[in-house]
Amino acid sequence: MLGLGAAGVAAAPYVQNGIDSFLGAAAGKDPTGVTGLLPNSSGFRYYSVAASTPKKTGQTYRLTVDGLVDRPATYTLAQLRAMPQTRLVRDVQCVTGWRVPETPFEGVQLSHLLALAGVRPSARAIRFTCFDGTYSESLTLQQAGRKDVLAALRMQDKDVTHAHGGPVRLYVAPMYFYKSAKWLSGITVTDRVQPGYWEELGYDVDAWVGRSNGRSDTPTV
Ligand SMILES: Nc1nc2c(c(=O)[nH]1)N[C@H]1C(S)=C(S)[C@@H](COP(=O)(O)O)O[C@H]1N2
Ligand SMILES: [Mo]
């Protein structure tokens, strides 16, 4: 049961110390640098602000959609897999500077889940919560309606691994990767933006990656 991935995660706190001293200024200037390096994960770093996160499977995973909606819902992984899937290939960009070019993500458009739920007229924003019990994120309703914002079930053409926030993570393609909340468990429609975990600590709520990074604010799907 403990495969290479689990060993990599277990080793992450030790690797983190190495990275912090290794990267020095880079790690220091960015608080999201609480990280470890996953061996053989093609440039990705493993990020979690929680000390540990329970593993969820196809049997135990649930995604809840609630708040200012007419039809609150709770979905299993099988139900999410049965919905229309969108595949996007974009560059992943972390604010700390590392990036992973042309990474495929695939999943259900957030706008599809919102349409099923029936968003009420008073709605303005979305709050995302995670089953690590700590992390949160936010989007305006307008941002959440973009076609390049997904509840992602697949990353790098594999099911999203536990280390990368599986079985389901948020994927906000046009924004810095901290918007892409791992271990997604809750989508709550709200009447105003409630800043997420890093945003409480000073990060931009609107985290668009600039055009210089090869992205445009215009959705391409
Ligand atoms: N639940 C949760 N989601 C999170 C984070 C986190 O610490 N916890 N870190 C964010 C940051 S800063 C980045 S860069 C990416 C890292 O994703 P990865 O671990 O799959 O590389 O996850 C984002 N989503
Ligand atoms: Mo990040």
mmCIF file of C-alpha atoms and ligand atoms in Angstrom:
data_model
loop_
_atom_site.group_PDB
_atom_site.id
_atom_site.type_symbol
_atom_site.label_atom_id
_atom_site.label_comp_id
_atom_site.label_asym_id
_atom_site.label_seq_id
_atom_site.Cartn_x
_atom_site.Cartn_y
_atom_site.Cartn_z
ATOM 1 C CA MET A 1 0.000 0.000 0.000
ATOM 2 C CA LEU A 2 2.867 2.386 0.675
ATOM 3 C CA GLY A 3 4.083 3.025 -2.845
ATOM 4 C CA LEU A 4 6.730 5.452 -4.022
ATOM 5 C CA GLY A 5 4.259 8.339 -3.894
ATOM 6 C CA ALA A 6 3.482 7.815 -0.238
ATOM 7 C CA ALA A 7 7.189 7.498 0.537
ATOM 8 C CA GLY A 8 7.768 10.801 -1.238
ATOM 9 C CA VAL A 9 5.100 12.529 0.811
ATOM 10 C CA ALA A 10 6.390 11.043 4.045
ATOM 11 C CA ALA A 11 9.852 12.323 3.185
ATOM 12 C CA ALA A 12 8.598 15.788 2.270
ATOM 13 C CA PRO A 13 9.175 17.507 5.659
ATOM 14 C CA TYR A 14 12.799 16.410 5.583
ATOM 15 C CA VAL A 15 13.271 17.475 1.985
ATOM 16 C CA GLN A 16 11.641 20.803 2.816
ATOM 17 C CA ASN A 17 14.477 21.758 5.140
ATOM 18 C CA GLY A 18 16.874 21.097 2.308
ATOM 19 C CA ILE A 19 14.899 23.233 -0.120
ATOM 20 C CA ASP A 20 14.566 26.132 2.288
ATOM 21 C CA SER A 21 18.285 26.379 2.830
ATOM 22 C CA PHE A 22 18.975 25.545 -0.813
ATOM 23 C CA LEU A 23 16.661 28.153 -2.319
ATOM 24 C CA GLY A 24 17.420 30.676 0.394
ATOM 25 C CA ALA A 25 15.971 34.005 -0.700
ATOM 26 C CA ALA A 26 13.412 32.474 -3.034
ATOM 27 C CA ALA A 27 11.835 30.407 -0.263
ATOM 28 C CA GLY A 28 12.054 33.304 2.153
ATOM 29 C CA LYS A 29 10.283 35.844 -0.002
ATOM 30 C CA ASP A 30 7.245 33.671 -0.479
ATOM 31 C CA PRO A 31 5.284 32.118 2.357
ATOM 32 C CA THR A 32 3.861 29.455 0.063
ATOM 33 C CA GLY A 33 7.370 28.019 0.133
ATOM 34 C CA VAL A 34 6.270 25.550 2.804
ATOM 35 C CA THR A 35 7.014 22.710 0.516
ATOM 36 C CA GLY A 36 8.720 19.499 -0.168
ATOM 37 C CA LEU A 37 9.901 18.146 -3.449
ATOM 38 C CA LEU A 38 8.204 15.055 -4.787
ATOM 39 C CA PRO A 39 10.803 12.832 -6.383
ATOM 40 C CA ASN A 40 10.056 12.020 -10.034
ATOM 41 C CA SER A 41 7.078 14.358 -10.237
ATOM 42 C CA SER A 42 8.410 16.331 -13.193
ATOM 43 C CA GLY A 43 9.043 19.699 -11.633
ATOM 44 C CA PHE A 44 6.118 19.870 -9.252
ATOM 45 C CA ARG A 45 6.602 20.642 -5.608
ATOM 46 C CA TYR A 46 4.385 19.173 -2.988
ATOM 47 C CA TYR A 47 2.525 21.907 -1.104
ATOM 48 C CA SER A 48 0.350 21.546 1.929
ATOM 49 C CA VAL A 49 -0.300 23.951 4.770
ATOM 50 C CA ALA A 50 -1.848 21.099 6.782
ATOM 51 C CA ALA A 51 0.315 18.731 8.801
ATOM 52 C CA SER A 52 -1.524 15.738 7.373
ATOM 53 C CA THR A 53 -4.516 15.101 5.145
ATOM 54 C CA PRO A 54 -6.746 12.025 5.219
ATOM 55 C CA LYS A 55 -6.838 9.928 2.056
ATOM 56 C CA LYS A 56 -10.160 9.782 0.261
ATOM 57 C CA THR A 57 -11.141 7.093 -2.220
ATOM 58 C CA GLY A 58 -13.923 6.569 -4.730
ATOM 59 C CA GLN A 59 -15.925 5.150 -1.816
ATOM 60 C CA THR A 60 -15.334 7.907 0.745
ATOM 61 C CA TYR A 61 -14.919 11.077 -1.339
ATOM 62 C CA ARG A 62 -17.783 13.607 -1.442
ATOM 63 C CA LEU A 63 -18.061 17.059 -3.026
ATOM 64 C CA THR A 64 -20.712 19.368 -1.608
ATOM 65 C CA VAL A 65 -22.259 22.318 -3.455
ATOM 66 C CA ASP A 66 -24.272 24.628 -1.209
ATOM 67 C CA GLY A 67 -24.856 28.233 -0.119
ATOM 68 C CA LEU A 68 -26.903 30.602 -2.281
ATOM 69 C CA VAL A 69 -28.253 27.898 -4.600
ATOM 70 C CA ASP A 70 -31.698 26.467 -5.277
ATOM 71 C CA ARG A 71 -30.524 22.844 -5.354
ATOM 72 C CA PRO A 72 -27.707 22.013 -2.913
ATOM 73 C CA ALA A 73 -26.016 18.728 -3.830
ATOM 74 C CA THR A 74 -23.426 16.234 -2.710
ATOM 75 C CA TYR A 75 -21.586 14.265 -5.395
ATOM 76 C CA THR A 76 -19.610 11.047 -5.324
ATOM 77 C CA LEU A 77 -16.527 10.575 -7.471
ATOM 78 C CA ALA A 78 -18.503 8.278 -9.794
ATOM 79 C CA GLN A 79 -21.134 10.973 -10.304
ATOM 80 C CA LEU A 80 -18.457 13.558 -11.121
ATOM 81 C CA ARG A 81 -16.807 11.140 -13.575
ATOM 82 C CA ALA A 82 -20.143 10.664 -15.329
ATOM 83 C CA MET A 83 -20.412 14.406 -16.063
ATOM 84 C CA PRO A 84 -18.969 16.072 -19.199
ATOM 85 C CA GLN A 85 -15.166 16.347 -18.888
ATOM 86 C CA THR A 86 -13.001 19.181 -20.193
ATOM 87 C CA ARG A 87 -9.268 18.726 -20.848
ATOM 88 C CA LEU A 88 -6.958 21.754 -20.775
ATOM 89 C CA VAL A 89 -3.218 21.915 -21.377
ATOM 90 C CA ARG A 90 -1.605 25.010 -19.828
ATOM 91 C CA ASP A 91 1.543 26.003 -17.961
ATOM 92 C CA VAL A 92 1.375 25.671 -14.189
ATOM 93 C CA GLN A 93 2.845 28.739 -12.510
ATOM 94 C CA CYS A 94 3.509 29.082 -8.770
ATOM 95 C CA VAL A 95 4.134 32.541 -7.337
ATOM 96 C CA THR A 96 7.453 31.294 -5.972
ATOM 97 C CA GLY A 97 8.743 31.118 -9.521
ATOM 98 C CA TRP A 98 8.640 27.452 -10.459
ATOM 99 C CA ARG A 99 6.544 26.473 -13.394
ATOM 100 C CA VAL A 100 5.646 23.278 -15.175
ATOM 101 C CA PRO A 101 4.942 23.747 -18.869
ATOM 102 C CA GLU A 102 2.005 22.239 -20.712
ATOM 103 C CA THR A 103 0.414 20.236 -17.935
ATOM 104 C CA PRO A 104 -2.848 18.508 -18.827
ATOM 105 C CA PHE A 105 -5.752 18.815 -16.388
ATOM 106 C CA GLU A 106 -9.158 17.267 -16.938
ATOM 107 C CA GLY A 107 -12.414 17.495 -15.058
ATOM 108 C CA VAL A 108 -15.845 19.023 -14.704
ATOM 109 C CA GLN A 109 -16.260 22.699 -15.452
ATOM 110 C CA LEU A 110 -17.156 24.560 -12.284
ATOM 111 C CA SER A 111 -19.803 26.395 -14.309
ATOM 112 C CA HIS A 112 -21.504 23.032 -14.959
ATOM 113 C CA LEU A 113 -21.756 22.295 -11.214
ATOM 114 C CA LEU A 114 -23.055 25.815 -10.579
ATOM 115 C CA ALA A 115 -25.666 25.473 -13.308
ATOM 116 C CA LEU A 116 -26.883 22.180 -11.804
ATOM 117 C CA ALA A 117 -27.147 23.875 -8.402
ATOM 118 C CA GLY A 118 -29.051 26.913 -9.671
ATOM 119 C CA VAL A 119 -27.184 30.004 -8.461
ATOM 120 C CA ARG A 120 -29.460 32.579 -6.821
ATOM 121 C CA PRO A 121 -29.544 36.233 -7.966
ATOM 122 C CA SER A 122 -27.922 37.467 -4.723
ATOM 123 C CA ALA A 123 -24.798 35.350 -5.370
ATOM 124 C CA ARG A 124 -21.503 37.143 -6.036
ATOM 125 C CA ALA A 125 -18.684 34.739 -5.205
ATOM 126 C CA ILE A 126 -17.624 31.182 -4.408
ATOM 127 C CA ARG A 127 -15.796 29.868 -1.390
ATOM 128 C CA PHE A 128 -13.894 26.600 -1.725
ATOM 129 C CA THR A 129 -13.036 24.388 1.216
ATOM 130 C CA CYS A 130 -10.776 21.376 1.480
ATOM 131 C CA PHE A 131 -10.739 18.129 3.396
ATOM 132 C CA ASP A 132 -7.293 18.902 4.763
ATOM 133 C CA GLY A 133 -9.391 20.957 7.179
ATOM 134 C CA THR A 134 -7.317 24.111 6.672
ATOM 135 C CA TYR A 135 -7.011 25.450 3.150
ATOM 136 C CA SER A 136 -9.612 27.592 1.441
ATOM 137 C CA GLU A 137 -9.921 29.597 -1.751
ATOM 138 C CA SER A 138 -12.281 32.031 -3.415
ATOM 139 C CA LEU A 139 -13.372 33.249 -6.830
ATOM 140 C CA THR A 140 -15.833 35.876 -7.927
ATOM 141 C CA LEU A 141 -18.926 34.441 -9.581
ATOM 142 C CA GLN A 142 -17.735 35.879 -12.886
ATOM 143 C CA GLN A 143 -14.343 34.154 -12.592
ATOM 144 C CA ALA A 144 -16.046 30.917 -11.530
ATOM 145 C CA GLY A 145 -18.098 30.979 -14.727
ATOM 146 C CA ARG A 146 -15.032 30.736 -16.965
ATOM 147 C CA LYS A 147 -14.687 27.613 -19.050
ATOM 148 C CA ASP A 148 -11.097 27.133 -17.874
ATOM 149 C CA VAL A 149 -11.958 26.624 -14.208
ATOM 150 C CA LEU A 150 -12.415 22.941 -13.339
ATOM 151 C CA ALA A 151 -13.100 20.540 -10.536
ATOM 152 C CA ALA A 152 -10.179 18.452 -11.794
ATOM 153 C CA LEU A 153 -10.230 14.651 -11.592
ATOM 154 C CA ARG A 154 -7.156 14.114 -13.785
ATOM 155 C CA MET A 155 -3.738 15.763 -13.878
ATOM 156 C CA GLN A 156 -0.926 14.779 -16.233
ATOM 157 C CA ASP A 157 -3.420 12.342 -17.792
ATOM 158 C CA LYS A 158 -3.692 10.293 -14.599
ATOM 159 C CA ASP A 159 -6.195 10.414 -11.764
ATOM 160 C CA VAL A 160 -5.122 13.250 -9.461
ATOM 161 C CA THR A 161 -2.911 11.611 -6.832
ATOM 162 C CA HIS A 162 -3.337 12.213 -3.120
ATOM 163 C CA ALA A 163 -0.125 14.266 -3.070
ATOM 164 C CA HIS A 164 -1.464 16.558 -5.783
ATOM 165 C CA GLY A 165 -4.810 17.038 -4.029
ATOM 166 C CA GLY A 166 -6.814 14.056 -5.303
ATOM 167 C CA PRO A 167 -9.212 12.644 -5.865
ATOM 168 C CA VAL A 168 -10.517 16.102 -6.803
ATOM 169 C CA ARG A 169 -8.728 19.456 -6.796
ATOM 170 C CA LEU A 170 -9.774 22.828 -8.055
ATOM 171 C CA TYR A 171 -7.959 23.924 -11.226
ATOM 172 C CA VAL A 172 -8.020 27.632 -12.038
ATOM 173 C CA ALA A 173 -6.027 27.624 -15.264
ATOM 174 C CA PRO A 174 -5.533 31.392 -15.774
ATOM 175 C CA MET A 175 -4.353 32.107 -12.229
ATOM 176 C CA TYR A 176 -1.369 31.352 -10.054
ATOM 177 C CA PHE A 177 -1.397 27.794 -8.788
ATOM 178 C CA TYR A 178 -2.289 28.706 -5.201
ATOM 179 C CA LYS A 179 -5.840 29.290 -6.469
ATOM 180 C CA SER A 180 -6.004 25.592 -7.418
ATOM 181 C CA ALA A 181 -7.100 24.256 -4.033
ATOM 182 C CA LYS A 182 -6.119 20.645 -3.404
ATOM 183 C CA TRP A 183 -8.415 18.069 -1.723
ATOM 184 C CA LEU A 184 -11.526 19.989 -2.744
ATOM 185 C CA SER A 185 -14.541 19.123 -0.585
ATOM 186 C CA GLY A 186 -16.839 22.141 -0.598
ATOM 187 C CA ILE A 187 -18.143 24.700 -3.086
ATOM 188 C CA THR A 188 -20.219 27.329 -1.294
ATOM 189 C CA VAL A 189 -21.919 30.139 -3.183
ATOM 190 C CA THR A 190 -21.683 33.388 -1.180
ATOM 191 C CA ASP A 191 -22.789 37.015 -1.429
ATOM 192 C CA ARG A 192 -19.211 38.362 -1.275
ATOM 193 C CA VAL A 193 -15.626 37.217 -1.745
ATOM 194 C CA GLN A 194 -14.186 35.689 1.401
ATOM 195 C CA PRO A 195 -10.424 35.686 0.909
ATOM 196 C CA GLY A 196 -8.792 32.262 1.000
ATOM 197 C CA TYR A 197 -5.959 30.939 3.129
ATOM 198 C CA TRP A 198 -3.041 32.686 1.434
ATOM 199 C CA GLU A 199 -5.123 35.724 0.601
ATOM 200 C CA GLU A 200 -5.707 36.320 4.329
ATOM 201 C CA LEU A 201 -1.929 36.437 4.488
ATOM 202 C CA GLY A 202 -1.577 39.062 1.785
ATOM 203 C CA TYR A 203 -1.817 37.273 -1.557
ATOM 204 C CA ASP A 204 -3.855 38.737 -4.403
ATOM 205 C CA VAL A 205 -7.441 37.521 -4.528
ATOM 206 C CA ASP A 206 -7.386 38.086 -8.282
ATOM 207 C CA ALA A 207 -4.315 36.053 -9.090
ATOM 208 C CA TRP A 208 -4.158 36.324 -12.870
ATOM 209 C CA VAL A 209 -0.953 35.098 -14.402
ATOM 210 C CA GLY A 210 0.314 37.870 -16.667
ATOM 211 C CA ARG A 211 0.458 37.732 -20.408
ATOM 212 C CA SER A 212 4.232 37.553 -20.129
ATOM 213 C CA ASN A 213 3.690 34.038 -18.833
ATOM 214 C CA GLY A 214 1.984 33.069 -22.051
ATOM 215 C CA ARG A 215 -1.553 33.342 -20.753
ATOM 216 C CA SER A 216 -4.442 35.516 -21.659
ATOM 217 C CA ASP A 217 -7.440 36.544 -19.597
ATOM 218 C CA THR A 218 -9.626 35.347 -22.426
ATOM 219 C CA PRO A 219 -10.777 31.751 -22.034
ATOM 220 C CA THR A 220 -9.852 29.678 -25.059
ATOM 221 C CA VAL A 221 -12.448 26.990 -24.573
HETATM 222 N N1 LIG B 1 -5.368 22.291 0.139
HETATM 223 C C1 LIG B 1 -4.282 22.949 -0.337
HETATM 224 N N2 LIG B 1 -4.303 23.349 -1.632
HETATM 225 C C2 LIG B 1 -3.234 24.023 -2.143
HETATM 226 C C3 LIG B 1 -2.112 24.342 -1.333
HETATM 227 C C4 LIG B 1 -2.116 23.901 0.022
HETATM 228 O O1 LIG B 1 -1.166 24.126 0.795
HETATM 229 N N3 LIG B 1 -3.219 23.203 0.480
HETATM 230 N N4 LIG B 1 -1.053 25.056 -1.870
HETATM 231 C C5 LIG B 1 -1.292 25.811 -3.104
HETATM 232 C C6 LIG B 1 -0.051 26.207 -3.744
HETATM 233 S S1 LIG B 1 0.754 27.598 -3.110
HETATM 234 C C7 LIG B 1 0.416 25.580 -4.876
HETATM 235 S S2 LIG B 1 1.760 26.154 -5.741
HETATM 236 C C8 LIG B 1 -0.226 24.340 -5.368
HETATM 237 C C9 LIG B 1 0.775 23.195 -5.398
HETATM 238 O O2 LIG B 1 0.179 22.038 -5.929
HETATM 239 P P1 LIG B 1 0.993 20.674 -5.945
HETATM 240 O O3 LIG B 1 1.292 20.300 -4.513
HETATM 241 O O4 LIG B 1 0.107 19.699 -6.651
HETATM 242 O O5 LIG B 1 2.272 20.923 -6.712
HETATM 243 O O6 LIG B 1 -1.339 23.936 -4.577
HETATM 244 C C10 LIG B 1 -2.126 25.000 -4.106
HETATM 245 N N5 LIG B 1 -3.287 24.416 -3.457
HETATM 246 MO MO MO B 2 2.247 28.148 -4.807
#
